[in-house]
XYZ file of C-alpha atoms in Angstrom:
698
model
C 12.778 3.365 14.772
C 15.707 5.759 14.707
C 18.381 6.664 12.227
C 21.229 4.375 11.387
C 23.667 4.152 14.285
C 26.573 4.415 11.874
C 25.564 7.812 10.479
C 28.790 9.849 10.223
C 28.912 13.329 11.742
C 29.804 15.054 8.483
C 29.077 14.389 4.854
C 30.385 11.177 3.329
C 30.011 10.331 -0.360
C 27.980 13.524 -0.702
C 25.354 12.346 1.816
C 24.712 15.074 4.423
C 25.468 14.215 8.037
C 24.417 15.947 11.263
C 26.831 18.826 10.656
C 25.059 19.679 7.386
C 21.526 18.863 8.596
C 20.416 21.477 11.127
C 17.307 19.484 12.052
C 19.037 16.143 12.333
C 17.641 15.681 15.853
C 14.146 15.330 14.359
C 15.262 12.019 12.853
C 15.042 10.488 16.347
C 11.433 9.356 16.311
C 10.810 9.344 20.065
C 13.465 11.538 21.621
C 12.183 13.947 24.260
C 13.286 16.953 22.231
C 11.612 15.731 19.046
C 8.348 14.833 20.778
C 8.269 18.205 22.520
C 8.578 19.851 19.095
C 5.782 17.629 17.761
C 3.533 18.521 20.684
C 3.923 22.248 20.088
C 3.308 21.897 16.346
C 0.201 19.772 16.932
C -1.118 22.289 19.442
C -0.708 25.155 16.967
C -2.337 23.286 14.072
C -5.220 21.893 16.116
C -5.961 25.274 17.693
C -6.155 26.977 14.312
C -8.093 24.338 12.366
C -10.594 23.467 15.096
C -11.430 27.162 15.534
C -12.887 27.129 12.023
C -16.698 26.894 12.349
C -16.760 24.120 9.724
C -14.478 21.777 11.635
C -17.008 20.190 13.990
C -19.436 19.299 11.200
C -16.674 18.002 8.944
C -15.388 15.735 11.701
C -18.901 14.551 12.566
C -19.654 13.752 8.924
C -16.411 11.816 8.538
C -16.953 9.893 11.774
C -20.487 8.947 10.726
C -19.082 7.353 7.580
C -16.201 5.586 9.334
C -18.506 4.210 12.045
C -21.321 3.263 9.683
C -22.757 -0.129 10.568
C -24.000 -0.433 6.971
C -20.625 -0.361 5.238
C -19.610 -3.646 3.620
C -17.843 -6.003 6.053
C -15.312 -7.529 3.639
C -14.361 -11.089 4.518
C -11.901 -13.886 3.918
C -13.300 -17.372 3.258
C -12.142 -20.108 5.635
C -13.385 -23.666 6.229
C -15.116 -22.646 9.484
C -16.776 -19.505 8.151
C -16.319 -16.027 6.756
C -13.845 -13.925 8.750
C -13.946 -10.139 9.043
C -11.912 -7.557 10.947
C -14.237 -4.763 12.094
C -13.693 -1.365 13.725
C -16.410 1.008 14.934
C -17.041 3.424 17.800
C -17.625 0.561 20.258
C -14.553 -1.308 19.024
C -11.979 1.301 17.949
C -9.101 -1.209 17.871
C -11.246 -3.838 16.265
C -12.750 -7.300 16.405
C -11.740 -10.392 14.469
C -15.101 -12.106 13.975
C -16.764 -14.775 11.847
C -20.138 -15.794 10.497
C -21.650 -18.278 8.058
C -22.325 -17.594 4.393
C -26.075 -17.948 4.950
C -25.975 -15.413 7.749
C -23.691 -13.109 5.752
C -26.287 -12.982 2.977
C -28.775 -11.392 5.370
C -29.069 -7.690 6.157
C -27.971 -8.315 9.757
C -25.427 -11.152 9.923
C -24.890 -12.838 13.271
C -21.224 -12.413 14.127
C -19.193 -14.488 16.564
C -16.217 -12.678 18.109
C -12.975 -14.620 17.705
C -10.474 -12.054 19.044
C -11.207 -8.681 20.666
C -8.232 -6.358 20.170
C -9.695 -3.670 22.451
C -10.075 -6.134 25.319
C -6.575 -7.500 24.725
C -5.082 -3.999 24.692
C -6.868 -3.044 27.905
C -5.840 -6.247 29.673
C -2.186 -5.839 28.703
C -1.926 -2.047 28.851
C -0.711 -1.858 25.250
C -1.834 -0.009 22.123
C -2.182 -3.146 20.020
C -2.884 -2.804 16.307
C -4.011 -5.988 14.557
C -1.763 -6.851 11.608
C -3.296 -10.118 10.400
C -2.761 -13.853 10.768
C -0.736 -16.650 9.188
C -2.647 -19.939 9.477
C -1.941 -23.626 8.808
C -3.736 -24.994 5.703
C -6.088 -26.549 5.003
C -8.119 -26.136 8.234
C -6.705 -22.671 9.018
C -7.414 -23.130 12.742
C -3.889 -22.759 14.088
C -2.694 -19.226 13.405
C 0.131 -16.888 14.276
C -1.468 -13.529 15.093
C 0.624 -10.444 14.288
C 0.289 -7.489 16.659
C 1.937 -4.095 16.478
C 2.315 -1.802 19.470
C 1.127 1.576 18.185
C 0.977 0.702 14.496
C 4.588 0.104 13.505
C 5.284 -2.309 10.658
C 7.334 -4.354 13.148
C 5.200 -6.925 14.968
C 5.171 -9.562 17.686
C 3.656 -12.983 16.922
C 1.539 -15.300 19.082
C -0.058 -18.675 18.382
C -3.864 -18.581 18.393
C -6.493 -21.319 17.985
C -9.678 -20.170 16.251
C -11.558 -23.231 17.577
C -11.082 -22.199 21.205
C -10.883 -18.484 20.351
C -7.829 -18.147 22.561
C -4.066 -17.910 22.484
C -2.450 -21.326 22.790
C -1.021 -21.914 26.253
C 2.658 -22.761 25.872
C 2.368 -22.225 22.122
C 4.646 -20.495 19.657
C 5.410 -16.900 20.736
C 7.830 -14.337 19.309
C 7.798 -11.372 21.697
C 10.722 -9.517 20.141
C 9.232 -7.094 17.622
C 10.604 -7.381 14.123
C 9.863 -7.144 10.453
C 9.408 -10.495 8.730
C 6.914 -13.312 8.817
C 6.333 -16.984 9.547
C 4.804 -19.882 7.610
C 3.455 -23.178 8.925
C 5.073 -26.376 7.653
C 2.905 -28.543 9.910
C 1.182 -28.183 13.284
C 4.495 -28.407 15.127
C 6.855 -26.593 12.746
C 7.239 -23.013 11.549
C 9.483 -21.390 8.970
C 10.577 -18.168 10.661
C 11.955 -15.161 8.778
C 12.722 -12.572 11.477
C 15.408 -10.535 13.195
C 17.604 -13.076 15.006
C 20.133 -10.554 16.265
C 23.427 -9.229 14.976
C 24.159 -10.148 11.375
C 20.637 -11.195 10.404
C 19.210 -7.943 8.991
C 19.911 -6.354 5.617
C 20.978 -2.743 5.113
C 17.255 -2.046 4.638
C 16.641 -3.576 8.107
C 14.677 -6.562 6.803
C 15.514 -10.190 7.698
C 17.608 -12.266 5.292
C 17.697 -15.628 7.078
C 15.034 -18.279 7.685
C 14.976 -20.868 10.465
C 12.998 -24.071 10.961
C 11.440 -23.844 14.428
C 10.130 -26.983 16.119
C 7.475 -26.773 18.823
C 8.883 -26.938 22.344
C 12.401 -25.829 21.372
C 14.028 -22.396 21.797
C 13.824 -20.190 18.717
C 17.476 -19.242 19.214
C 18.416 -22.878 18.615
C 16.251 -23.336 15.505
C 18.062 -24.629 12.420
C 18.915 -22.040 9.787
C 17.697 -23.351 6.423
C 18.301 -20.347 4.173
C 20.535 -17.291 4.160
C 20.559 -14.429 1.706
C 23.043 -11.573 1.716
C 23.184 -8.444 3.910
C 23.136 -6.352 0.731
C 19.788 -7.825 -0.334
C 16.678 -5.773 0.341
C 15.201 -8.880 1.999
C 15.478 -12.645 1.690
C 13.728 -15.706 3.026
C 12.384 -19.198 2.441
C 8.783 -20.345 2.071
C 6.596 -23.179 0.870
C 4.904 -23.933 -2.446
C 1.438 -25.297 -1.661
C -1.528 -26.242 -3.798
C -5.138 -25.276 -3.054
C -5.566 -28.305 -0.771
C -2.616 -27.216 1.359
C -0.236 -29.946 0.144
C 3.405 -28.826 0.172
C 5.108 -29.492 -3.172
C 8.395 -27.700 -2.648
C 10.448 -25.517 -0.364
C 11.312 -22.263 -2.151
C 13.360 -19.168 -1.367
C 13.726 -15.648 -2.608
C 16.449 -12.999 -2.471
C 15.286 -9.458 -3.120
C 18.428 -8.147 -4.800
C 16.601 -4.828 -5.288
C 13.077 -3.653 -4.537
C 11.947 -4.729 -8.014
C 14.275 -7.686 -8.654
C 14.516 -11.090 -7.015
C 16.483 -14.295 -7.417
C 14.369 -17.408 -6.849
C 15.472 -20.806 -5.548
C 14.012 -24.256 -4.909
C 15.305 -26.943 -2.536
C 16.115 -29.814 -4.920
C 18.439 -32.762 -4.577
C 19.601 -31.646 -1.137
C 20.614 -28.128 -2.129
C 19.206 -24.740 -3.088
C 18.958 -24.563 -6.883
C 18.672 -21.130 -8.456
C 15.766 -20.955 -10.890
C 16.534 -19.913 -14.441
C 14.026 -17.082 -14.667
C 14.161 -13.276 -14.940
C 14.756 -11.313 -11.757
C 11.504 -9.512 -12.522
C 9.483 -12.732 -12.579
C 7.904 -14.699 -9.750
C 6.110 -17.949 -8.896
C 2.370 -17.396 -9.069
C 0.606 -20.501 -7.736
C -0.561 -23.971 -8.751
C -3.555 -24.442 -11.066
C -4.808 -27.701 -12.606
C -1.529 -29.530 -12.063
C 0.582 -26.647 -13.408
C 2.903 -24.174 -11.706
C 2.356 -20.640 -12.995
C 4.891 -17.842 -13.249
C 4.328 -14.134 -13.851
C 6.907 -11.925 -15.528
C 7.299 -8.158 -15.700
C 9.802 -8.350 -18.574
C 10.063 -10.282 -21.820
C 11.210 -13.802 -20.945
C 13.276 -15.696 -23.498
C 13.511 -19.410 -22.733
C 13.416 -22.681 -24.644
C 13.332 -20.912 -28.011
C 10.270 -18.864 -27.018
C 9.712 -15.283 -25.905
C 6.961 -14.679 -23.380
C 5.942 -11.010 -23.338
C 6.150 -8.773 -20.285
C 3.165 -8.985 -17.924
C 2.243 -12.479 -19.143
C 1.549 -15.692 -17.244
C 3.616 -18.784 -18.063
C 3.013 -22.407 -16.999
C 4.987 -25.617 -16.513
C 3.615 -29.018 -15.593
C 4.081 -29.269 -11.846
C 5.459 -32.810 -11.771
C 7.891 -32.043 -14.616
C 9.107 -28.978 -12.712
C 9.571 -30.947 -9.494
C 11.758 -33.444 -11.370
C 13.746 -30.777 -13.269
C 13.112 -27.216 -12.051
C 15.039 -25.573 -14.885
C 14.284 -28.037 -17.668
C 10.487 -28.295 -17.654
C 8.839 -27.048 -20.866
C 6.983 -23.744 -20.572
C 3.755 -22.630 -22.244
C 1.929 -19.298 -22.457
C -1.204 -19.024 -20.302
C -2.177 -15.387 -20.830
C -0.660 -12.225 -22.313
C -1.946 -8.634 -22.144
C -3.369 -6.731 -25.072
C -2.578 -3.057 -25.689
C -3.054 -0.897 -22.540
C -3.922 -3.943 -20.447
C -2.153 -5.131 -17.305
C -2.645 -7.686 -14.544
C -3.599 -6.278 -11.154
C -4.113 -9.294 -8.954
C -4.819 -13.000 -8.892
C -6.563 -15.525 -6.669
C -7.023 -19.290 -6.632
C -10.084 -21.422 -6.089
C -9.937 -25.210 -5.893
C -9.644 -25.632 -9.672
C -9.184 -22.210 -11.290
C -7.185 -19.026 -11.246
C -8.853 -15.623 -11.542
C -6.937 -12.533 -12.574
C -8.072 -8.933 -12.257
C -7.044 -6.748 -15.186
C -6.877 -3.095 -16.026
C -7.987 -2.258 -19.551
C -7.229 1.442 -20.138
C -7.679 1.988 -16.370
C -11.028 0.150 -16.393
C -11.504 -3.164 -14.615
C -12.030 -6.661 -15.964
C -11.761 -10.141 -14.430
C -11.033 -13.377 -16.298
C -11.010 -17.021 -15.223
C -8.166 -19.335 -16.280
C -8.510 -23.123 -16.597
C -6.520 -25.897 -18.235
C -8.999 -27.904 -20.324
C -8.434 -30.478 -23.075
C -4.700 -29.820 -23.179
C -4.928 -26.021 -23.520
C -5.405 -22.922 -21.397
C -8.864 -21.404 -21.557
C -9.664 -17.769 -20.652
C -13.252 -16.957 -19.688
C -14.424 -13.391 -18.950
C -16.372 -12.963 -15.709
C -19.643 -11.079 -16.153
C -19.179 -8.010 -13.949
C -20.202 -4.346 -14.493
C -18.371 -2.355 -17.173
C -16.596 0.962 -16.592
C -15.799 0.116 -12.987
C -12.804 -0.735 -10.853
C -12.952 -4.477 -10.212
C -11.039 -6.459 -7.641
C -10.909 -9.958 -6.216
C -12.141 -9.542 -2.652
C -11.894 -13.148 -1.416
C -11.557 -16.690 -2.725
C -11.915 -20.175 -1.315
C -9.095 -22.592 -2.251
C -11.261 -25.530 -1.169
C -14.284 -24.742 -3.351
C -15.139 -22.614 -6.387
C -16.549 -19.716 -4.361
C -15.038 -16.311 -5.076
C -16.009 -12.711 -4.283
C -15.437 -9.586 -6.377
C -15.469 -5.913 -5.395
C -16.964 -3.370 -7.783
C -16.561 0.383 -7.350
C -16.231 3.748 -9.065
C -16.016 7.371 -7.949
C -19.757 7.986 -7.508
C -21.335 4.535 -7.015
C -21.230 2.884 -3.581
C -19.162 -0.284 -3.360
C -20.766 -3.586 -4.289
C -19.650 -7.086 -3.368
C -20.414 -9.966 -5.769
C -20.309 -13.710 -5.119
C -19.779 -16.401 -7.753
C -19.584 -20.173 -7.422
C -17.884 -21.894 -10.346
C -19.475 -21.065 -13.687
C -22.507 -19.384 -12.127
C -23.038 -15.706 -12.958
C -21.900 -13.457 -10.099
C -24.675 -12.202 -7.827
C -24.726 -9.014 -5.741
C -24.098 -10.047 -2.152
C -23.624 -6.698 -0.383
C -23.986 -3.017 -1.275
C -22.536 -0.125 0.664
C -24.858 2.788 1.455
C -24.439 6.099 -0.338
C -22.473 8.503 1.831
C -23.001 11.623 -0.272
C -25.520 13.060 -2.704
C -24.223 12.340 -6.224
C -27.007 14.002 -8.220
C -25.538 16.406 -10.743
C -21.972 15.130 -10.306
C -20.137 13.776 -13.336
C -16.899 11.915 -14.090
C -14.803 12.676 -17.180
C -11.444 11.408 -18.419
C -8.848 13.558 -20.189
C -5.215 13.413 -21.218
C -2.468 15.894 -20.485
C 0.746 16.140 -22.493
C 3.880 15.707 -20.385
C 7.201 17.455 -20.972
C 8.443 14.709 -23.318
C 5.146 14.482 -25.242
C 3.729 11.412 -23.453
C -0.044 11.460 -22.955
C -0.988 11.205 -19.275
C -4.603 10.244 -18.473
C -6.539 11.669 -15.575
C -10.068 11.614 -14.183
C -11.958 14.664 -12.991
C -15.002 14.324 -10.754
C -17.073 17.477 -11.162
C -19.403 18.741 -8.451
C -22.960 19.710 -9.214
C -23.186 22.908 -11.248
C -19.489 23.183 -12.064
C -18.795 25.582 -14.937
C -15.619 26.409 -16.836
C -13.504 29.441 -16.026
C -15.040 29.896 -12.585
C -11.999 28.984 -10.496
C -13.521 25.825 -8.991
C -11.672 24.634 -5.898
C -9.916 21.507 -7.169
C -8.013 18.778 -5.328
C -5.489 16.870 -7.466
C -3.956 13.632 -6.228
C -1.848 10.733 -7.508
C 0.938 8.311 -6.641
C 3.217 7.424 -9.555
C 5.571 4.871 -8.056
C 6.423 1.227 -7.362
C 4.111 -0.032 -10.143
C 1.124 0.754 -7.909
C -1.976 1.994 -9.761
C -4.364 4.637 -8.457
C -7.838 3.699 -9.630
C -11.370 5.098 -9.422
C -13.025 4.109 -6.147
C -16.019 5.346 -4.209
C -15.105 8.725 -2.763
C -17.047 8.337 0.481
C -15.664 10.960 2.854
C -14.200 13.041 0.017
C -17.598 13.093 -1.656
C -19.341 14.187 1.531
C -16.767 16.675 2.786
C -15.444 18.061 -0.506
C -17.644 17.358 -3.552
C -20.902 18.222 -1.799
C -19.378 21.571 -0.842
C -18.554 22.395 -4.451
C -14.999 21.117 -4.790
C -13.730 19.088 -7.767
C -11.563 15.986 -7.400
C -8.869 14.867 -9.860
C -6.958 11.572 -9.990
C -3.859 11.510 -12.214
C -2.276 8.310 -13.590
C 1.403 9.196 -13.933
C 4.247 7.057 -15.197
C 5.918 5.175 -12.372
C 2.580 3.699 -11.337
C 1.025 0.463 -12.533
C -1.968 1.650 -14.534
C -0.589 0.371 -17.863
C 1.712 -2.437 -16.821
C 5.399 -2.904 -16.002
C 6.622 -0.648 -18.815
C 4.585 2.287 -17.490
C 6.442 1.873 -14.211
C 9.922 1.117 -15.503
C 10.043 4.161 -17.754
C 9.896 6.475 -14.711
C 12.297 5.148 -12.087
C 15.856 6.013 -11.018
C 17.443 8.354 -13.593
C 14.013 8.936 -15.148
C 12.052 9.608 -11.953
C 11.609 13.258 -12.954
C 9.152 11.988 -15.571
C 6.681 11.217 -12.770
C 6.943 14.747 -11.424
C 6.646 16.173 -14.964
C 3.495 14.123 -15.571
C 1.833 15.437 -12.418
C 2.701 19.022 -13.247
C 1.403 18.482 -16.789
C -1.977 17.382 -15.426
C -2.112 20.459 -13.189
C -1.313 22.707 -16.142
C -3.959 20.958 -18.250
C -6.595 21.587 -15.590
C -5.806 25.293 -15.756
C -5.606 25.392 -19.554
C -9.004 23.707 -19.930
C -10.560 26.222 -17.561
C -11.429 23.729 -14.829
C -9.599 25.748 -12.175
C -6.893 28.348 -11.568
C -3.637 28.129 -9.604
C -5.270 30.087 -6.758
C -7.857 27.325 -6.416
C -5.753 24.249 -7.142
C -4.525 22.015 -4.315
C -2.543 18.777 -4.333
C -2.453 15.838 -1.951
C -0.503 12.586 -1.706
C 0.949 10.113 0.776
C 4.206 8.157 1.061
C 5.614 8.142 -2.515
C 2.627 10.407 -3.192
C 3.932 12.719 -0.469
C 7.227 12.927 -2.340
C 5.204 13.626 -5.482
C 3.467 16.576 -3.813
C 6.762 17.810 -2.368
C 8.428 17.851 -5.774
C 5.407 19.553 -7.330
C 5.146 22.492 -4.960
C 8.921 23.050 -4.846
C 9.337 22.870 -8.640
C 6.182 24.839 -9.483
C 5.113 26.861 -6.438
C 3.239 29.216 -8.768
C 0.896 26.452 -9.928
C -0.707 25.528 -6.587
C -2.201 27.229 -3.553
C -2.448 24.220 -1.226
C -0.329 21.112 -0.732
C -1.023 18.243 1.687
C 2.150 16.215 2.172
C 1.237 12.951 3.932
C 3.684 10.489 5.593
C 6.169 11.502 2.895
C 9.639 10.922 1.669
C 11.142 14.425 1.556
C 14.894 14.497 2.269
C 15.997 12.257 -0.566
C 19.720 12.701 0.042
C 19.322 10.877 3.358
C 16.292 8.688 2.638
C 18.397 5.514 2.524
C 19.429 6.111 6.163
C 15.942 6.774 7.505
C 13.254 4.163 8.189
C 13.201 1.472 5.501
C 14.544 3.857 2.864
C 17.450 1.690 1.732
C 14.949 -0.824 0.347
C 13.783 1.721 -2.256
C 17.115 2.325 -3.967
C 15.753 0.295 -6.887
C 13.063 2.947 -7.375
C 15.053 6.157 -6.787
C 18.771 5.391 -6.886
C 21.552 5.514 -4.298
C 22.625 8.950 -2.985
C 26.050 7.522 -2.099
C 26.889 7.094 -5.791
C 27.729 10.480 -7.389
C 25.910 9.867 -10.676
C 22.774 8.692 -8.892
C 22.979 11.420 -6.257
C 22.800 13.921 -9.122
C 19.454 12.449 -10.274
C 18.039 12.682 -6.767
C 19.449 16.056 -5.792
C 17.748 17.526 -8.837
C 14.323 17.016 -7.248
C 14.737 16.273 -3.504
C 12.107 18.582 -1.922
C 14.003 19.205 1.311
C 17.034 20.538 -0.553
C 14.798 22.531 -2.924
C 13.250 24.563 -0.107
C 14.950 27.958 -0.318
C 14.320 31.459 0.886
C 12.561 34.093 -1.187
C 10.048 31.715 -2.815
C 6.299 31.985 -2.229
C 5.351 28.377 -1.437
C 1.659 27.401 -1.124
C 1.641 27.158 2.722
C 1.884 23.350 2.781
C 0.286 21.068 5.363
C 2.710 18.260 6.270
C 1.717 15.359 8.496
C 3.232 12.094 9.674
C 2.977 9.348 12.303
C 5.376 8.865 15.204
C 4.939 5.102 14.845
C 5.819 5.071 11.138
C 8.893 2.849 10.890
C 8.660 2.701 7.097
C 9.114 6.212 5.659
C 9.623 7.627 9.203
C 8.261 10.971 10.510
C 11.669 12.633 10.083
C 10.935 13.601 6.485
C 7.796 15.616 7.235
C 9.238 17.021 10.469
C 12.375 18.323 8.802
C 10.388 19.811 5.937
C 8.223 21.764 8.386
C 11.205 22.843 10.473
C 13.080 24.118 7.422
C 10.039 26.042 6.205
C 9.826 27.679 9.625
C 13.508 28.566 9.558
C 13.006 30.168 6.136
C 10.139 32.244 7.485
C 7.659 30.393 5.282
C 4.087 29.686 6.433
C 3.234 26.003 6.903
C 1.189 23.605 9.036
C 2.360 20.409 10.688
C 0.521 17.573 12.427
C 1.683 14.200 13.710
C -0.348 11.196 14.818
C 1.353 9.552 17.780
C 0.060 6.084 16.822
C -1.072 4.362 13.650
C 2.142 3.903 11.725
C 2.559 4.129 7.962
C -0.554 2.073 7.258
C -2.813 4.269 9.368
C -3.773 1.853 12.129
C -5.644 4.481 14.149
C -9.191 4.399 15.480
C -12.074 6.047 13.640
C -12.122 9.070 15.964
C -8.505 9.859 15.068
C -9.158 9.247 11.368
C -12.110 11.633 11.416
C -10.126 14.343 13.186
C -7.251 14.121 10.718
C -9.645 14.191 7.775
C -11.388 17.277 9.165
C -8.082 19.055 9.813
C -7.072 18.568 6.200
C -10.449 19.608 4.802
C -10.484 22.818 6.836
C -7.018 23.584 5.482
C -8.136 22.984 1.885
C -11.269 25.087 2.270
C -9.377 27.962 3.825
C -6.796 27.893 1.048
C -8.972 27.124 -1.992
C -12.577 28.076 -1.235
C -12.413 31.087 1.056
C -11.804 34.635 -0.103
C -8.069 34.896 0.412
C -7.362 38.033 -1.569
C -4.903 39.130 1.106
C -2.876 35.916 1.211
């Protein structure tokens, strides 16, 4: 992935070009000059961090956890068994494998290998990263396997038969790597939403056309059945199926912004636009009803359905008249509640909720002419998730976790009480550790909740080394989960851990997100800074012992924090970040996020962004907290250019910094456990040197 080919040499519409960007050449992901720079930076960072006597033990501890044979092998439920993708020291790239439910219940399940990614990579001389499958319901035997060379989001696709455990000879193959996906219509037909060449990608470099591909015919000759607009973020057609796999409609979607979509259904020989909010979506078929979710108040048919609610229409009525079918309320959130996920079984829908950042799960059924909501009996004061569900039975699995308790996997079947199916081992000693929740007051008076996990023996006003993290974007919540490696490498050594729930995230529903985007994005940064200040005010830590860490949008969060308040922190880990926000729309998939941040080409919106863009805020004469920036060469989403340029500018300013870049893995971190352990140890050494060691001379 490289920068847009149309990038002008000098500034246009206020967007800096190569003339104004001295490190523009670092935007070429794999140029010889850029990779030479990366190699030298990696060498410097590795030499320094690995020389620390703690490094070897930190890496060994992390690798032990990552390679643990006792960790829960999470599964998907298919008609021919439970499927799991597994990586360990013998299989660093991973195995797709399956077992039976009876075997899975045992302490040592008997696994059957379906696809060995390590063997495939070796045979083909590629660095394949498994990216999942798209399979034909209801049997789910014919699948398109997605593979990425090195971990990019872009994939190639190959037809695979799970019955023979082999790729289908002469089957469907898409060797040209691309964003986008496929969906099976029947055993001989695919809906394909990919890059078909010139004029088929949006400005965000996502596909916006869909073709109907028949087996045995060239993909280039496949019939185009839907076309969005090049200005969309993405667009494509799909299928509306019930739990049995029956197709009830052909649907389509145009992402007019990252958070807004127009929805269509093929009806009467044409695409009919659905009369629904752009922040609403189709949410599945339950008990003969089609459900919708909405992130905004929805006024229709003389009713108002509140934001974050679920709405239903009778499926057959909707198929006859997509915009005229009567709508009814299925579920609406109470105060400080929000939906976090949903899954279907043969006859029910389950939704995972957040209730003041604590988990709940409820079951939805249509009985006796009305919608019934039944709570699922799972542990209180935990983060709950739906781990797997079976659309052909009533079996469903739930994940249960918190900061200090190892993960647990529950199984339920219909109305039966959930039973514990699997428990992860403890990876650190939790005795004496405690979890507390507080609120900080942001710049505009809003109360911002956060959790602090205290190590054993922590006292006030002792300058405890504290790591603060968060996300605060795209309506994504950051929730308590078992700390695993952080517990072993950080908490056991006396460090405290803090998770902040800023506006812009999804902890309290759509409104919590929408109040901190675009012109109001500074609210997210203010919230994070407010939590940091509150930690100091309450005596939990001091600026000399306070570090921050975040990735992707969280990397931007950390970048804004240490450039706006360099006095408040003494360590900053900036992971796979956005950083140069005046050019973010030209780098990687940045243009797709204009709905979150704004468009730098528009003067009014550029002013919002320029006010916080970390790259532009790096200036001489400021004592920054020696940040550690890292990225991945294979990241075609945010792109390594952001972190690279931040490090290069710090060097040019004479500022101390550290930089590291994984050469594989991509944005989603598709690296083997050895690489994961090394990166974790590098970061922990950095934090300990900055926050725990006696640095009176720094």
